[in-house]
Amino acid sequence: MTKRQLAGTAAILLALSAPALAQDDTQPGKRPTVSRDAPPSSNATVNLINLLVKQGTLSEEQATALIKQADDEAYVARQATRDATTKAEGAEKAAATATDAVSPAGTKRVTYVPEIVKKQLRDEIRAEVMAKAEKENWASPGKYPEWAQRIRFYGDIRARYEGDHFPSGSGPLENFNAINTGSPFNEDPSLNPYFPPFYNTTQDRNRFRFRARLGADVDLFDGFSAGLRIATGDSSSPVSTNQTFGGNGGNFSKYALWLDRAFVKYQPVQDFVGTVGRFDNPFWSPTDLVWYKDIGFDGFAIQAKHEVAEGFTPFFVGGAFPVFNTDLNAGINSVTIAGPTFAPSRDKWLFGAQGGLGAKLDSETNLTLAFAYYDFINVKGKLSSECFVTSAVDTCDTDLLRPSFAQKGNTYMKLRNIPFTPGSTTLFQFYGLASDFRPVVASGQLDFAQFNPVHIILDAEYIWNTAFDRAAVAAVVVGPNNTAPSSTPNVFGPYNGGNQGWLARLTVGNKEVKHLWDWNAHVGYKYLESDAMVDAFVDSDFGLGGTNLKGYFIGGNVGLGENIWGSVRWMSANNIAGLPYKVDIVQLDLNARF
């Protein structure tokens, strides 16, 4: 007999002998002793539990908890029996009194209450006592109150070693994000002898990082629920919650926590969900080609599905998401006789819709297909009206169109139309995205479970930015990132970026790694051109984040215990367009989930 079967047998015997375990009412709270060295007891159940404890099948704490539960149930049962007896005796007396009133003098009466009536009384009173015990929480003192039982806490912690290795001849890449989130760059070489900021692609780097997240889901009422989650992170980046050890000033400084999720969900039926707030990606995305796996969406989304035939379930997802909201005091463009003139609002939005189908081809084969369309509003840069800039704090009327967060890969253009007058004007410049983005995405997954629990899974995804205009982008491109190399110093060749991408991946093993020695391994190839997708929202690990990357990746996971697993991953990425850029990355992770 296995340990699990022995434990189940003990639990059954405990339940059956619960009344016998608490017969001694003269010593309240006294329970049979459970111990590895306990002497034999007259109670067979206690003897069995002691044997299980001695053999290591049950711990002393588990055995004590089982006997405590039996005590509680025995108390409730005895209380119900006593109350039933009292009510039965009262009913008998009332019946006798009524009978005496109408019976002739000298009549002999024998009291009899049918057993079925007694049983009914016992059941009713037991139900009343149990309801009162549950409500007042005295039958099970360790149990949480009702409102607390509707809250489910969860979280995870990950420790990571990461090695970033740059082969010779890599880079350089201009860091437009550093300019757009800081001070504008002065392009006048007579006043600024320095280059713009570049990514360091010449020095290998080793770093230790961690990620910690803690969340709670709360059931409310009538289909409503809510959720919150906090997470670590070097910054408020939408795609990474990694915190580098020694960052944030070093010297064992404390690290920041960010509000990572906050939403209200309405699910009146199983197949429909409406969510508002900040929540997980509502669109089905089997890979990281388009959306990073941990990205959060702000806004509103609906998700619906319906099984139209056995094994065939169409689904739909749609939503509206504010990407950037203009501050009420957006900035002063100029001062006139009538007063200050403010820059126009430049709110940015994402609208998305996805339709798909989940099909169970047979008992061991599942296919999922989906097509999505996304429309980004106001993310493309626009040249300002004529703007005279004399210092780094001056503003122009399209400054708000610069990305508030970016990784690397997208093509950029100048935002400020500054008429250059030597000696009286400085060329402080911000930069915006050179292309519009309205991508169409096709996604698919084929899952073979013939060797269950081992699965063979094929994932594929393709993206095409339908708003891309190569001639228009080539006319405004700035910087070396997506232009062909040139033999002339400080002169860049023609624009050679693109608007498409695809990813294919093969995974073998357990679908989820939860238990000891669960495992899976994967291998794949990724190709994502410069302007196929807004680089702020794609994978932050492959190629150290962004678009304009191609290359291989391979990795695996193995369970080290219940909800503890180790991971290893290797990625090799190269630039598709522009100057050479290459990076090889190895990641070793220890993960824990609770």
Short mmCIF file of C-alpha atoms in Angstrom, two decimals, residues 237-240 278 281 287-298 321-324 348-350 376 379 403-408 410 433 437 526 528 533-540 545-547:
data_model
loop_
_atom_site.label_atom_id
_atom_site.label_comp_id
_atom_site.label_asym_id
_atom_site.label_seq_id
_atom_site.Cartn_x
_atom_site.Cartn_y
_atom_site.Cartn_z
CA SER A 237 9.48 49.64 -18.30
CA PRO A 238 6.36 47.94 -19.71
CA VAL A 239 8.26 44.79 -20.70
CA SER A 240 10.59 43.92 -17.83
CA ARG A 278 -4.26 47.23 -15.96
CA ASN A 281 -2.35 40.66 -22.37
CA THR A 287 5.21 33.52 -28.83
CA ASP A 288 7.09 36.71 -27.93
CA LEU A 289 7.34 37.93 -31.53
CA VAL A 290 4.71 40.68 -31.15
CA TRP A 291 4.03 41.04 -27.42
CA TYR A 292 6.45 40.32 -24.59
CA LYS A 293 5.01 37.55 -22.41
CA ASP A 294 4.87 39.68 -19.21
CA ILE A 295 3.52 42.90 -20.73
CA GLY A 296 0.53 44.55 -19.05
CA PHE A 297 -2.25 46.34 -20.96
CA ASP A 298 -3.96 49.51 -19.72
CA PHE A 321 -5.88 50.89 -24.72
CA PRO A 322 -4.41 54.35 -23.99
CA VAL A 323 -0.68 54.24 -24.77
CA PHE A 324 0.04 57.84 -23.74
CA LYS A 348 -1.76 57.91 -28.22
CA TRP A 349 -4.04 54.89 -28.45
CA LEU A 350 -4.01 51.25 -29.41
CA PHE A 376 -1.69 52.47 -33.18
CA VAL A 379 2.65 56.97 -32.46
CA PRO A 403 8.19 57.73 -27.60
CA SER A 404 8.08 57.83 -23.81
CA PHE A 405 9.71 54.40 -23.75
CA ALA A 406 11.58 52.49 -26.45
CA GLN A 407 14.02 49.65 -26.77
CA LYS A 408 15.89 49.62 -30.10
CA ASN A 410 12.60 51.17 -34.93
CA LEU A 433 9.09 57.06 -35.01
CA PHE A 437 1.96 50.97 -37.24
CA LYS A 526 13.18 34.52 -34.90
CA LEU A 528 11.74 40.60 -36.90
CA MET A 533 6.12 46.37 -34.65
CA VAL A 534 6.58 49.14 -32.08
CA ASP A 535 9.82 48.02 -30.43
CA ALA A 536 8.71 49.14 -26.94
CA PHE A 537 6.40 46.12 -26.54
CA VAL A 538 8.36 43.16 -27.95
CA ASP A 539 10.69 40.69 -26.21
CA SER A 540 13.23 42.39 -23.92
CA GLY A 545 15.35 43.81 -26.61
CA GLY A 546 13.71 45.42 -29.62
CA THR A 547 13.20 44.82 -33.33
#
